[in-house]
CSV table of C-alpha atoms in Angstrom, one decimal:
chain,number,residue,atom,x,y,z
A,772,MET,CA,-15.6,-23.1,-1.2
A,773,THR,CA,-16.1,-19.9,-3.1
A,774,ASP,CA,-16.1,-17.5,-0.2
A,775,SER,CA,-12.8,-15.9,-1.0
A,776,THR,CA,-13.9,-14.4,-4.3
A,777,VAL,CA,-16.3,-11.6,-5.0
A,778,THR,CA,-19.0,-12.1,-7.5
A,779,ASP,CA,-17.9,-11.0,-11.0
A,780,GLY,CA,-19.9,-8.3,-12.6
A,781,ALA,CA,-21.0,-9.3,-16.1
A,782,GLU,CA,-22.8,-6.1,-17.1
A,783,ASP,CA,-21.5,-3.9,-19.9
A,784,SER,CA,-19.9,-0.5,-19.4
A,785,SER,CA,-23.3,1.2,-20.1
A,786,GLY,CA,-24.7,-0.4,-17.0
A,787,ARG,CA,-24.1,0.6,-13.4
A,788,ALA,CA,-20.5,1.2,-12.6
A,789,SER,CA,-18.7,-1.7,-13.9
A,790,TYR,CA,-15.5,-0.5,-12.2
A,791,LEU,CA,-17.3,-0.3,-8.9
A,792,PHE,CA,-17.1,-4.1,-8.7
A,793,GLU,CA,-14.6,-5.3,-11.3
A,794,GLY,CA,-11.6,-4.4,-9.2
A,795,ARG,CA,-9.8,-1.6,-10.9
A,796,ARG,CA,-9.1,2.0,-10.1
A,797,VAL,CA,-10.8,4.9,-11.8
A,798,ARG,CA,-8.6,6.4,-14.4
A,799,VAL,CA,-8.3,9.9,-15.7
A,800,SER,CA,-9.6,8.6,-19.1
A,801,ASP,CA,-12.8,7.6,-17.3
A,802,LEU,CA,-13.4,11.2,-16.4
A,803,ILE,CA,-12.9,12.2,-20.0
A,804,ASP,CA,-15.2,9.5,-21.3
A,805,ALA,CA,-17.9,10.7,-18.8
A,806,GLY,CA,-17.6,14.3,-20.0
A,807,LEU,CA,-16.3,15.5,-16.6
A,808,LEU,CA,-12.9,16.4,-17.9
A,809,VAL,CA,-12.0,18.0,-21.2
A,810,PRO,CA,-8.8,17.0,-23.0
A,811,GLU,CA,-6.0,19.6,-22.9
A,812,SER,CA,-7.3,20.9,-19.6
A,813,GLN,CA,-4.6,22.6,-17.6
A,814,LEU,CA,-3.7,21.2,-14.2
A,815,ILE,CA,-1.8,22.8,-11.4
A,816,PHE,CA,-0.2,21.3,-8.3
A,817,LYS,CA,0.4,24.0,-5.6
A,818,ARG,CA,2.8,23.1,-2.8
A,819,LYS,CA,1.4,24.4,0.4
A,820,ARG,CA,4.5,25.2,2.3
A,821,SER,CA,7.0,26.4,-0.3
A,822,GLY,CA,4.4,28.0,-2.6
A,823,GLN,CA,5.9,26.2,-5.6
A,824,GLU,CA,3.6,25.5,-8.5
A,825,HIS,CA,3.8,22.6,-11.0
A,826,TYR,CA,1.8,22.6,-14.2
A,827,ALA,CA,0.6,19.8,-16.5
A,828,ARG,CA,-2.1,19.2,-19.0
A,829,VAL,CA,-4.5,16.3,-19.7
A,830,ALA,CA,-3.9,14.4,-23.0
A,831,ALA,CA,-6.8,13.0,-25.0
A,832,ASP,CA,-6.0,9.5,-23.8
A,833,GLY,CA,-6.0,10.5,-20.1
A,834,ARG,CA,-2.3,10.8,-19.6
A,835,ILE,CA,-0.9,13.6,-17.5
A,836,VAL,CA,1.7,15.6,-19.5
A,837,LEU,CA,4.1,17.7,-17.5
A,838,SER,CA,5.5,21.0,-18.8
A,839,ASN,CA,8.7,19.2,-19.8
A,840,GLY,CA,6.8,16.8,-22.0
A,841,ARG,CA,7.0,13.7,-19.8
A,842,GLN,CA,3.8,11.7,-19.8
A,843,PHE,CA,2.3,9.6,-17.0
A,844,ARG,CA,-0.7,7.4,-16.9
A,845,THR,CA,-1.6,8.2,-13.2
A,846,PRO,CA,-1.8,11.5,-11.3
A,847,SER,CA,0.3,10.2,-8.5
A,848,GLN,CA,3.2,9.3,-10.7
A,849,ALA,CA,3.0,12.7,-12.4
A,850,ALA,CA,3.0,14.5,-9.1
A,851,ALA,CA,6.0,12.6,-7.9
A,852,ALA,CA,7.9,13.2,-11.1
A,853,ALA,CA,7.0,16.9,-11.1
A,854,THR,CA,8.5,17.5,-7.6
A,855,GLY,CA,11.2,14.8,-7.7
A,856,ARG,CA,9.7,13.6,-4.4
A,857,GLY,CA,6.9,11.5,-3.2
A,858,PRO,CA,4.8,9.7,-2.5
A,859,PHE,CA,1.8,11.8,-3.3
A,860,ASP,CA,-1.9,11.2,-3.8
A,861,GLY,CA,-2.0,12.8,-7.2
A,862,TRP,CA,-5.8,12.9,-7.2
A,863,THR,CA,-5.8,15.4,-4.4
A,864,ALA,CA,-2.6,17.1,-5.6
A,865,TRP,CA,-3.7,18.1,-9.1
A,866,ALA,CA,-6.5,20.7,-9.6
A,867,LEU,CA,-8.1,22.4,-12.6
A,868,ALA,CA,-7.6,26.1,-13.1
A,869,ASP,CA,-10.8,26.8,-11.0
A,870,GLY,CA,-9.4,24.8,-8.1
A,871,THR,CA,-11.5,21.7,-8.7
A,872,LEU,CA,-9.4,18.6,-7.6
A,873,LEU,CA,-9.2,15.5,-9.8
A,874,ASP,CA,-10.4,13.7,-6.7
A,875,GLU,CA,-13.7,15.8,-6.7
A,876,LEU,CA,-14.3,14.8,-10.4
A,877,ARG,CA,-13.6,11.1,-9.5
A,878,GLN,CA,-16.2,11.3,-6.6
A,879,ASN,CA,-18.7,13.0,-9.0
A,880,LEU,CA,-18.2,10.1,-11.4
A,881,LEU,CA,-18.8,7.5,-8.7
A,882,ASP,CA,-21.9,9.3,-7.5
A,883,THR,CA,-23.3,9.6,-11.0
A,884,VAL,CA,-22.8,5.9,-11.7
A,885,THR,CA,-24.5,4.8,-8.5
A,886,GLU,CA,-27.5,7.0,-9.3
A,887,GLN,CA,-28.2,5.0,-12.5
A,888,PRO,CA,-31.3,2.8,-12.4
A,889,SER,CA,-30.8,-0.7,-11.0
A,890,SER,CA,-30.5,-3.5,-13.5
A,891,GLY,CA,-31.4,-6.1,-10.9
A,892,ASP,CA,-27.9,-7.4,-10.8
A,893,SER,CA,-27.1,-8.2,-7.2
A,894,ALA,CA,-23.4,-7.4,-7.5
A,895,ALA,CA,-24.2,-4.0,-9.0
A,896,ASP,CA,-26.7,-3.3,-6.1
A,897,ALA,CA,-24.1,-4.4,-3.5
A,898,SER,CA,-21.6,-2.1,-5.0
A,899,VAL,CA,-23.9,0.9,-4.5
A,900,GLY,CA,-24.2,0.1,-0.8
A,901,ARG,CA,-20.5,-0.3,-0.6
A,902,HIS,CA,-20.0,3.0,-2.3
A,903,ASP,CA,-22.2,4.7,0.2
A,904,TRP,CA,-20.3,3.1,3.1
A,905,LEU,CA,-16.9,4.1,1.6
A,906,LYS,CA,-18.1,7.6,0.9
A,907,GLU,CA,-19.2,8.0,4.6
A,908,ALA,CA,-15.8,6.5,5.7
A,909,ARG,CA,-14.0,9.2,3.6
A,910,ARG,CA,-16.2,11.9,5.1
A,911,GLN,CA,-15.3,10.7,8.6
A,912,ALA,CA,-11.6,10.4,7.7
A,913,ASP,CA,-11.6,14.0,6.4
A,914,ALA,CA,-13.4,15.1,9.6
A,915,GLY,CA,-10.7,13.6,11.8
A,916,THR,CA,-13.0,10.8,13.1
A,917,PRO,CA,-11.9,7.8,11.0
A,918,VAL,CA,-13.7,4.5,10.9
A,919,THR,CA,-11.9,1.6,12.5
A,920,VAL,CA,-12.9,-2.0,11.6
A,921,THR,CA,-11.5,-5.5,11.7
A,922,VAL,CA,-10.0,-6.9,8.5
A,923,ARG,CA,-12.7,-9.5,8.6
A,924,ASP,CA,-15.5,-6.8,8.7
A,925,LEU,CA,-13.8,-4.8,6.0
A,926,LEU,CA,-13.7,-7.7,3.6
A,927,GLY,CA,-17.3,-8.4,4.5
A,928,TRP,CA,-18.3,-5.4,2.5
A,929,TRP,CA,-17.0,-7.2,-0.6
A,930,GLY,CA,-18.7,-10.5,0.4
A,931,ALA,CA,-15.3,-12.1,1.0
A,932,ALA,CA,-14.2,-14.3,3.9
A,933,ARG,CA,-10.5,-14.3,3.2
A,934,ARG,CA,-7.8,-12.3,1.4
A,935,GLY,CA,-7.0,-14.0,-1.9
A,936,TYR,CA,-5.1,-11.9,-4.5
A,937,LEU,CA,-8.2,-10.9,-6.5
A,938,VAL,CA,-10.1,-9.9,-3.4
A,939,SER,CA,-7.2,-7.9,-2.1
A,940,ALA,CA,-6.7,-6.1,-5.4
A,941,ARG,CA,-10.4,-5.2,-5.5
A,942,VAL,CA,-10.5,-3.9,-2.0
A,943,ALA,CA,-7.4,-1.8,-2.5
A,944,ALA,CA,-8.8,-0.4,-5.8
A,945,GLU,CA,-12.2,0.6,-4.4
A,946,LEU,CA,-10.6,2.1,-1.3
A,947,ALA,CA,-8.2,4.1,-3.6
A,948,ASN,CA,-11.2,5.3,-5.7
A,949,HIS,CA,-12.6,6.9,-2.6
A,950,GLY,CA,-9.2,8.3,-1.6
A,951,LEU,CA,-8.9,5.9,1.3
A,952,SER,CA,-6.2,3.5,2.6
A,953,THR,CA,-5.9,1.5,5.8
A,954,VAL,CA,-3.5,1.9,8.7
A,955,PRO,CA,-2.1,-0.6,9.2
A,956,ASP,CA,-2.3,-2.1,5.7
A,957,PHE,CA,-5.2,-4.6,5.7
A,958,ALA,CA,-3.0,-7.1,3.9
A,959,ASP,CA,-0.2,-7.0,6.4
A,960,VAL,CA,-2.0,-7.8,9.7
A,961,GLY,CA,-4.1,-10.6,11.1
A,962,PHE,CA,-7.6,-11.3,9.9
A,963,ASP,CA,-9.2,-10.1,13.2
A,964,ASP,CA,-6.8,-7.2,13.8
A,965,ARG,CA,-8.3,-3.7,13.5
A,966,VAL,CA,-7.4,-1.2,10.8
A,967,THR,CA,-8.3,2.5,10.4
A,968,LEU,CA,-9.6,4.0,7.2
A,969,ILE,CA,-7.7,7.2,6.5
A,970,GLY,CA,-7.9,9.8,3.8
A,971,PRO,CA,-5.3,10.9,1.3
A,972,THR,CA,-2.1,12.7,2.1
A,973,VAL,CA,-2.3,15.7,-0.1
A,974,ASP,CA,1.3,17.1,0.3
A,975,THR,CA,4.1,15.5,2.2
A,976,GLU,CA,6.4,18.4,1.8
A,977,GLU,CA,6.7,19.1,5.5
A,978,GLU,CA,7.8,15.5,6.2
A,979,GLN,CA,10.3,15.7,3.3
A,980,GLY,CA,12.0,18.9,4.2
A,981,SER,CA,15.0,19.1,6.5
A,982,PRO,CA,15.4,16.1,8.7
A,983,SER,CA,13.4,16.5,11.9
A,984,THR,CA,14.9,16.4,15.3
A,985,PRO,CA,14.7,12.9,16.8
A,986,GLU,CA,12.3,12.4,19.7
A,987,PRO,CA,14.1,12.4,23.0
A,988,GLU,CA,13.4,8.7,23.5
A,989,ALA,CA,14.8,7.8,20.1
A,990,ALA,CA,18.3,8.7,21.2
A,991,GLN,CA,17.9,6.3,24.1
A,992,GLU,CA,17.4,3.4,21.7
A,993,ALA,CA,21.0,3.6,20.5
A,994,ALA,CA,22.0,0.6,22.6
A,995,THR,CA,19.2,-1.5,21.1
A,996,GLU,CA,19.4,-2.9,17.6
A,997,VAL,CA,16.2,-2.0,15.7
A,998,LEU,CA,15.6,-3.5,12.3
A,999,VAL,CA,12.5,-1.8,11.1
A,1000,GLY,CA,11.3,-1.8,7.5
A,1001,SER,CA,9.5,1.1,6.0
A,1002,SER,CA,5.7,1.0,6.2
A,1003,PRO,CA,4.1,-0.1,3.0
A,1004,THR,CA,0.9,1.9,3.5
A,1005,ALA,CA,2.0,5.1,2.0
A,1006,SER,CA,4.0,3.7,-0.9
A,1007,ARG,CA,1.6,1.0,-1.7
A,1008,LEU,CA,-1.8,2.7,-1.4
A,1009,ILE,CA,-0.8,6.3,-2.2
A,1010,GLY,CA,1.8,5.8,-4.9
A,1011,ALA,CA,5.6,5.8,-5.2
A,1012,LEU,CA,8.0,7.5,-7.4
A,1013,SER,CA,7.5,6.6,-11.1
A,1014,PRO,CA,9.8,4.1,-12.8
A,1015,ALA,CA,12.3,5.0,-15.4
A,1016,LEU,CA,11.0,6.4,-18.6
A,1017,ASP,CA,11.7,5.1,-22.0
A,1018,GLY,CA,13.1,7.1,-24.9
A,1019,GLU,CA,9.8,8.7,-25.7
A,1020,GLY,CA,9.2,9.9,-22.2
A,1021,ASP,CA,6.4,7.4,-21.6
A,1022,GLU,CA,6.4,5.6,-18.3
A,1023,GLU,CA,6.0,1.9,-18.1
A,1024,GLU,CA,2.4,0.8,-18.0
A,1025,TYR,CA,1.3,-0.6,-14.7
A,1026,GLU,CA,-1.5,0.1,-12.3
A,1027,ASP,CA,-0.8,2.7,-9.6
A,1028,ASP,CA,-0.5,1.2,-6.2
A,1029,GLU,CA,-0.8,-2.5,-7.3
A,1030,PRO,CA,-1.2,-4.5,-4.0
A,1031,VAL,CA,1.6,-7.0,-3.3
A,1032,GLN,CA,0.4,-10.3,-2.0
A,1033,ARG,CA,2.8,-11.5,0.6
A,1034,GLN,CA,3.0,-13.1,4.0
A,1035,THR,CA,4.2,-10.5,6.5
A,1036,VAL,CA,5.2,-10.5,10.1
A,1037,GLY,CA,1.9,-8.9,11.0
A,1038,ASN,CA,0.0,-11.9,9.6
A,1039,LEU,CA,1.3,-14.0,12.5
A,1040,PRO,CA,-1.4,-14.1,15.3
A,1041,SER,CA,1.0,-12.9,18.0
A,1042,ALA,CA,2.6,-10.1,16.1
A,1043,LEU,CA,0.2,-7.3,17.1
A,1044,LYS,CA,-1.6,-8.8,20.1
A,1045,GLY,CA,0.3,-6.8,22.7
A,1046,VAL,CA,3.3,-7.8,24.8
A,1047,GLU,CA,4.1,-8.2,28.5
A,1048,SER,CA,7.1,-6.1,29.4
A,1049,LEU,CA,9.4,-4.9,32.2
A,1050,ALA,CA,10.7,-1.4,32.9
A,1051,SER,CA,14.4,-0.9,33.1
A,1052,SER,CA,13.9,-0.2,36.8
A,1053,ALA,CA,12.4,-3.7,37.4
A,1054,SER,CA,13.9,-6.3,39.7
A,1055,PHE,CA,14.9,-9.8,39.3
A,1056,GLU,CA,12.0,-10.9,41.4
A,1057,GLU,CA,9.5,-9.1,39.1
A,1058,ALA,CA,11.1,-10.7,36.1
A,1059,PHE,CA,11.0,-14.2,37.7
A,1060,THR,CA,7.3,-13.8,38.6
A,1061,LYS,CA,6.1,-12.6,35.2
A,1062,MET,CA,8.1,-15.1,33.3
A,1063,GLN,CA,7.0,-18.0,35.5
A,1064,LEU,CA,3.3,-17.1,35.7
A,1065,ASN,CA,3.0,-16.6,31.9
A,1066,GLY,CA,5.3,-19.3,30.8
A,1067,PHE,CA,7.6,-16.8,29.0
A,1068,SER,CA,11.2,-17.5,28.0
A,1069,GLN,CA,11.9,-13.8,27.6
A,1070,LEU,CA,10.5,-10.4,28.3
A,1071,PRO,CA,11.2,-7.1,26.6
A,1072,VAL,CA,12.4,-4.2,28.7
A,1073,LEU,CA,10.6,-1.0,27.8
A,1074,ASP,CA,10.6,2.5,29.2
A,1075,GLY,CA,7.5,3.7,27.2
A,1076,PRO,CA,5.9,2.0,24.2
A,1077,ARG,CA,8.6,3.1,21.8
A,1078,ASN,CA,11.6,3.1,24.0
A,1079,LEU,CA,13.0,-0.4,23.7
A,1080,ARG,CA,15.9,-0.9,26.1
A,1081,GLY,CA,16.4,-4.6,25.4
A,1082,ALA,CA,15.2,-7.9,26.9
A,1083,VAL,CA,15.8,-10.4,29.6
A,1084,THR,CA,15.8,-14.1,29.1
A,1085,TRP,CA,16.3,-17.0,31.5
A,1086,GLU,CA,19.7,-17.4,30.0
A,1087,SER,CA,20.7,-13.7,30.4
A,1088,ILE,CA,19.4,-13.8,34.0
A,1089,ALA,CA,21.4,-16.9,34.8
A,1090,LEU,CA,24.5,-15.5,33.3
A,1091,ALA,CA,24.2,-12.2,35.1
A,1092,ARG,CA,23.7,-14.0,38.5
A,1093,HIS,CA,26.4,-16.6,37.8
A,1094,THR,CA,28.9,-13.8,37.0
A,1095,ASP,CA,28.0,-11.7,40.0
A,1096,ALA,CA,25.5,-12.9,42.6
A,1097,LYS,CA,24.8,-9.3,43.5
A,1098,ALA,CA,24.5,-8.0,40.0
A,1099,PRO,CA,21.9,-5.4,39.4
A,1100,PHE,CA,19.0,-6.2,37.1
A,1101,SER,CA,20.4,-4.1,34.3
A,1102,LYS,CA,23.3,-6.6,33.9
A,1103,ALA,CA,20.7,-9.2,32.7
A,1104,VAL,CA,19.3,-6.9,30.0
A,1105,VAL,CA,20.6,-8.0,26.5
A,1106,LYS,CA,20.0,-6.5,23.1
A,1107,ALA,CA,16.5,-7.0,21.6
A,1108,HIS,CA,15.8,-7.0,17.9
A,1109,ALA,CA,12.7,-5.3,16.5
A,1110,VAL,CA,11.1,-5.6,13.1
A,1111,SER,CA,8.2,-3.9,11.4
A,1112,TYR,CA,4.8,-5.7,11.2
A,1113,ALA,CA,5.1,-5.0,7.4
A,1114,ASP,CA,8.3,-6.8,6.9
A,1115,HIS,CA,8.2,-9.9,4.7
A,1116,LEU,CA,8.1,-12.9,7.0
A,1117,ILE,CA,10.7,-14.8,5.0
A,1118,ASP,CA,13.1,-11.9,5.3
A,1119,VAL,CA,13.2,-12.0,9.1
A,1120,LEU,CA,13.7,-15.7,9.4
A,1121,PRO,CA,17.5,-15.5,9.6
A,1122,LEU,CA,17.2,-13.0,12.5
A,1123,LEU,CA,14.6,-15.2,14.2
A,1124,GLU,CA,16.8,-18.3,13.8
A,1125,GLN,CA,19.7,-16.4,15.3
A,1126,PHE,CA,18.0,-14.8,18.3
A,1127,GLY,CA,15.0,-17.0,18.9
A,1128,PHE,CA,12.5,-14.2,19.2
A,1129,LEU,CA,11.8,-10.8,17.6
A,1130,LEU,CA,9.8,-7.9,18.9
A,1131,VAL,CA,7.3,-6.3,16.4
A,1132,LYS,CA,6.6,-2.6,15.8
A,1133,ASP,CA,3.3,-1.4,14.6
A,1134,GLN,CA,2.6,1.4,12.1
A,1135,THR,CA,3.3,4.0,14.9
A,1136,ASN,CA,6.6,2.3,15.8
A,1137,LYS,CA,5.2,1.1,19.1
A,1138,ILE,CA,6.3,-2.3,20.4
A,1139,ALA,CA,3.0,-4.2,19.7
A,1140,GLY,CA,3.9,-7.9,19.9
A,1141,ILE,CA,6.5,-10.6,19.8
A,1142,ILE,CA,7.1,-13.5,17.5
A,1143,THR,CA,9.1,-16.7,18.3
A,1144,VAL,CA,10.4,-19.6,16.4
A,1145,ALA,CA,7.4,-21.6,17.6
A,1146,ASP,CA,5.0,-19.0,16.1
A,1147,VAL,CA,6.7,-19.3,12.7
A,1148,ALA,CA,6.8,-23.1,12.9
A,1149,ALA,CA,3.1,-23.2,13.6
A,1150,GLU,CA,2.5,-20.8,10.7
A,1151,TYR,CA,4.4,-22.9,8.2
A,1152,GLY,CA,3.0,-26.1,9.7
A,1153,ALA,CA,-0.6,-24.8,9.2
A,1154,THR,CA,0.3,-24.0,5.6
A,1155,ALA,CA,2.1,-27.3,5.0
A,1156,ARG,CA,-0.8,-29.6,6.1
A,1157,PRO,CA,-3.2,-28.8,3.4
A,1158,PHE,CA,-0.4,-28.3,0.9
A,1159,LEU,CA,0.7,-31.9,1.5
A,1160,LEU,CA,-2.8,-33.2,1.2
A,1161,ILE,CA,-3.2,-31.4,-2.1
A,1162,GLY,CA,-0.1,-33.2,-3.3
A,1163,ASP,CA,-1.7,-36.5,-2.3
A,1164,LEU,CA,-4.9,-35.5,-4.1
A,1165,ASP,CA,-3.0,-34.7,-7.2
A,1166,ARG,CA,-1.3,-38.1,-7.2
A,1167,GLN,CA,-4.5,-40.0,-6.5
A,1168,LEU,CA,-6.3,-38.3,-9.4
A,1169,ARG,CA,-3.5,-39.0,-11.8
A,1170,GLN,CA,-3.3,-42.7,-10.7
A,1171,VAL,CA,-7.0,-43.2,-11.2
A,1172,ILE,CA,-6.9,-41.8,-14.7
A,1173,SER,CA,-3.7,-43.6,-15.7
A,1174,ARG,CA,-4.9,-47.0,-14.4
A,1175,GLU,CA,-8.5,-47.0,-15.3
A,1176,LEU,CA,-8.8,-45.0,-18.5
A,1177,ASP,CA,-7.4,-45.1,-22.0
A,1178,LEU,CA,-4.5,-42.7,-22.6
A,1179,ALA,CA,-5.5,-41.9,-26.1
A,1180,GLU,CA,-9.0,-40.9,-25.1
A,1181,VAL,CA,-7.7,-38.9,-22.2
A,1182,ILE,CA,-5.3,-37.0,-24.5
A,1183,ALA,CA,-8.1,-36.4,-27.1
A,1184,LEU,CA,-10.1,-34.7,-24.3
A,1185,CYS,CA,-7.3,-32.7,-22.8
A,1186,ASP,CA,-5.4,-31.8,-25.9
A,1187,PRO,CA,-7.8,-32.1,-28.9
A,1188,ASP,CA,-5.7,-29.9,-31.2
A,1189,GLY,CA,-2.4,-31.5,-30.2
A,1190,ARG,CA,-0.7,-28.2,-29.3
A,1191,ARG,CA,0.4,-29.4,-25.9
A,1192,LYS,CA,1.9,-32.6,-27.3
A,1193,LEU,CA,0.7,-34.8,-24.4
A,1194,THR,CA,2.2,-38.2,-24.3
A,1195,SER,CA,1.5,-39.5,-20.7
A,1196,CYS,CA,-0.7,-38.9,-17.7
A,1197,ASP,CA,2.3,-37.4,-15.9
A,1198,GLN,CA,1.8,-34.3,-18.0
A,1199,LEU,CA,-1.7,-33.7,-16.9
A,1200,GLY,CA,-2.7,-30.9,-14.6
A,1201,TYR,CA,-5.6,-30.4,-12.2
A,1202,GLY,CA,-7.8,-28.8,-14.9
A,1203,ASP,CA,-7.2,-31.9,-17.1
A,1204,TYR,CA,-8.3,-34.2,-14.2
A,1205,GLN,CA,-11.6,-32.2,-14.0
A,1206,THR,CA,-12.1,-32.3,-17.7
A,1207,VAL,CA,-11.7,-36.1,-17.8
A,1208,LEU,CA,-13.7,-37.0,-14.7
A,1209,SER,CA,-16.5,-34.6,-15.7
A,1210,ASN,CA,-16.9,-36.4,-19.0
A,1211,GLN,CA,-19.8,-38.8,-18.9
A,1212,GLN,CA,-18.2,-41.4,-21.2
A,1213,GLN,CA,-15.0,-41.5,-19.1
A,1214,TRP,CA,-17.0,-41.5,-15.9
A,1215,ASP,CA,-19.0,-44.5,-17.1
A,1216,ARG,CA,-15.8,-46.4,-17.8
A,1217,LEU,CA,-14.8,-46.1,-14.1
A,1218,ASP,CA,-18.1,-47.9,-13.1
A,1219,TRP,CA,-18.1,-46.2,-9.7
A,1220,PRO,CA,-21.4,-46.3,-7.7
A,1221,LEU,CA,-21.1,-42.5,-7.3
A,1222,ASP,CA,-22.9,-39.5,-8.7
A,1223,ARG,CA,-20.8,-37.8,-11.4
A,1224,LYS,CA,-22.2,-34.3,-10.9
A,1225,ALA,CA,-21.7,-34.3,-7.2
A,1226,PHE,CA,-18.2,-35.7,-7.6
A,1227,ALA,CA,-17.3,-33.1,-10.2
A,1228,ALA,CA,-18.8,-30.2,-8.2
A,1229,HIS,CA,-16.7,-31.2,-5.1
A,1230,LEU,CA,-13.6,-31.5,-7.3
A,1231,ASN,CA,-14.2,-28.1,-8.7
A,1232,GLY,CA,-14.7,-26.7,-5.2
A,1233,LEU,CA,-11.3,-27.9,-4.2
A,1234,ARG,CA,-9.7,-26.2,-7.2
A,1235,GLU,CA,-9.9,-22.8,-5.6
A,1236,ILE,CA,-8.2,-23.9,-2.4
A,1237,ARG,CA,-5.6,-25.8,-4.5
A,1238,ASN,CA,-4.8,-22.7,-6.5
A,1239,GLU,CA,-4.4,-20.5,-3.5
A,1240,LEU,CA,-2.1,-23.0,-1.8
A,1241,MET,CA,0.0,-23.7,-4.9
A,1242,HIS,CA,0.5,-19.9,-5.3
A,1243,PHE,CA,1.3,-19.6,-1.5
A,1244,ASN,CA,-1.7,-17.3,-1.3
A,1245,ASP,CA,-3.5,-18.7,1.7
A,1246,LYS,CA,-2.6,-16.2,4.4
A,1247,ASP,CA,-6.0,-16.5,6.0
A,1248,LYS,CA,-5.8,-20.3,6.3
A,1249,ALA,CA,-8.7,-21.3,4.1
A,1250,GLY,CA,-6.8,-24.5,3.7
A,1251,ASP,CA,-7.5,-25.4,7.3
A,1252,ALA,CA,-11.2,-25.6,6.7
A,1253,ALA,CA,-10.6,-27.5,3.5
A,1254,ILE,CA,-8.5,-30.2,5.2
A,1255,PRO,CA,-11.4,-32.6,5.9
A,1256,LEU,CA,-12.8,-32.0,2.4
A,1257,ILE,CA,-9.5,-32.8,0.7
A,1258,ARG,CA,-8.9,-35.8,3.0
A,1259,ASN,CA,-12.4,-37.2,2.2
A,1260,MET,CA,-11.8,-36.9,-1.5
A,1261,VAL,CA,-8.4,-38.6,-1.2
A,1262,ASP,CA,-9.9,-41.4,0.9
A,1263,LEU,CA,-12.7,-41.9,-1.7
A,1264,LEU,CA,-10.2,-42.1,-4.5
A,1265,ARG,CA,-8.1,-44.6,-2.6
A,1266,GLN,CA,-11.2,-46.7,-2.1
A,1267,TYR,CA,-12.6,-46.8,-5.6
A,1268,GLY,CA,-9.4,-46.3,-7.6
A,1269,ARG,CA,-7.7,-49.5,-6.7
């Protein structure tokens, strides 16, 4: 029941790399504290193509101060503000006068910490092995031979079996500390989909110059409506333009590249699993055969992995043949609608409701899968089942306490100082249920032939699943495995709580 969290490090900052396993990014101030960077050091950001140079200095508190006086807490935001563009990985953009990148100092800090003597803490020792693996992944990314792993295996390095918010934040932070990100974003695809660990983009100037000439096949997509959201990988894991500054020129305080926990199109099992298709030169007979053999209601029409011509459906075929018995296959091709794997699932629901299916583009804009109304219904159905059971569990716990125990004693346990002003059991939360039923005196009043410690441990184990479900944070379906555990607890409460 605890496999979605990573063991919390409890060592102090003088021990081995607290930030290697506490889930935050290395800050410029950490470099100063470690003696690797001197306050008031001058920084320079040299643009490779234009030859432009931007200057800054390091303040004593670790902020990056541009030549115009604007201050930023992260190198990436400072780089974006200096150029008026972005995103940039500021750690590989800013360098000292001798050419040493901030990223090099960051890696030196990580290396130095991992060389500290082991304190015997298992989390600390695990972080060292993870550091070595990430360091090798960065080396391979820089060499042009990046590591590719499943999301499941990636999270395994953090001892996690699913992507809760804390786990995702920690993984993103440690990847960023090594100048790494994943393509596609590990949070936006299925748990068993593969992601590639890539290094930082130092300077995106070439991509941000004059508009590039569209690929030849791009012009051929004009007849196809394509609704593709921008990929979050660069903006989320590298850093976006800084927010508005206040009157003192100090940007709002927030962590660079904070991961956003959301359910995306790519989290649906069918989104990136490949798609059967037809060429525009296909025949009705080929369409019939493929659709009947596979039980498909529609097939995309593709001339190349990125050249979406449209789609054929049983309805469009019937309409074309009804209108003209000798109609060519092209008359059955209708518009198809494509979305990005990174689009928020809830945002595409109106399109899915309107058209019945949507094609999915991966991070390279290739058509990589298809989603249907049935896929989304199954997704939300899987989420709803444990959610409804959790609601039943909540009601049963409240009923047991309200029927069997004295309200005054319950309030004294849950609100001893009276700050919450509790007046009824309807105001209690799950934590209150645990407090009451873990209390030996209250447990004895129930007079159940059950072991209090085992009951309390199981109740506490369900708390994590409940919290993820109630915050709609169960993208890896931990609730599915918990369904029998929740149901057993509900049945037990019904049996003894009468």
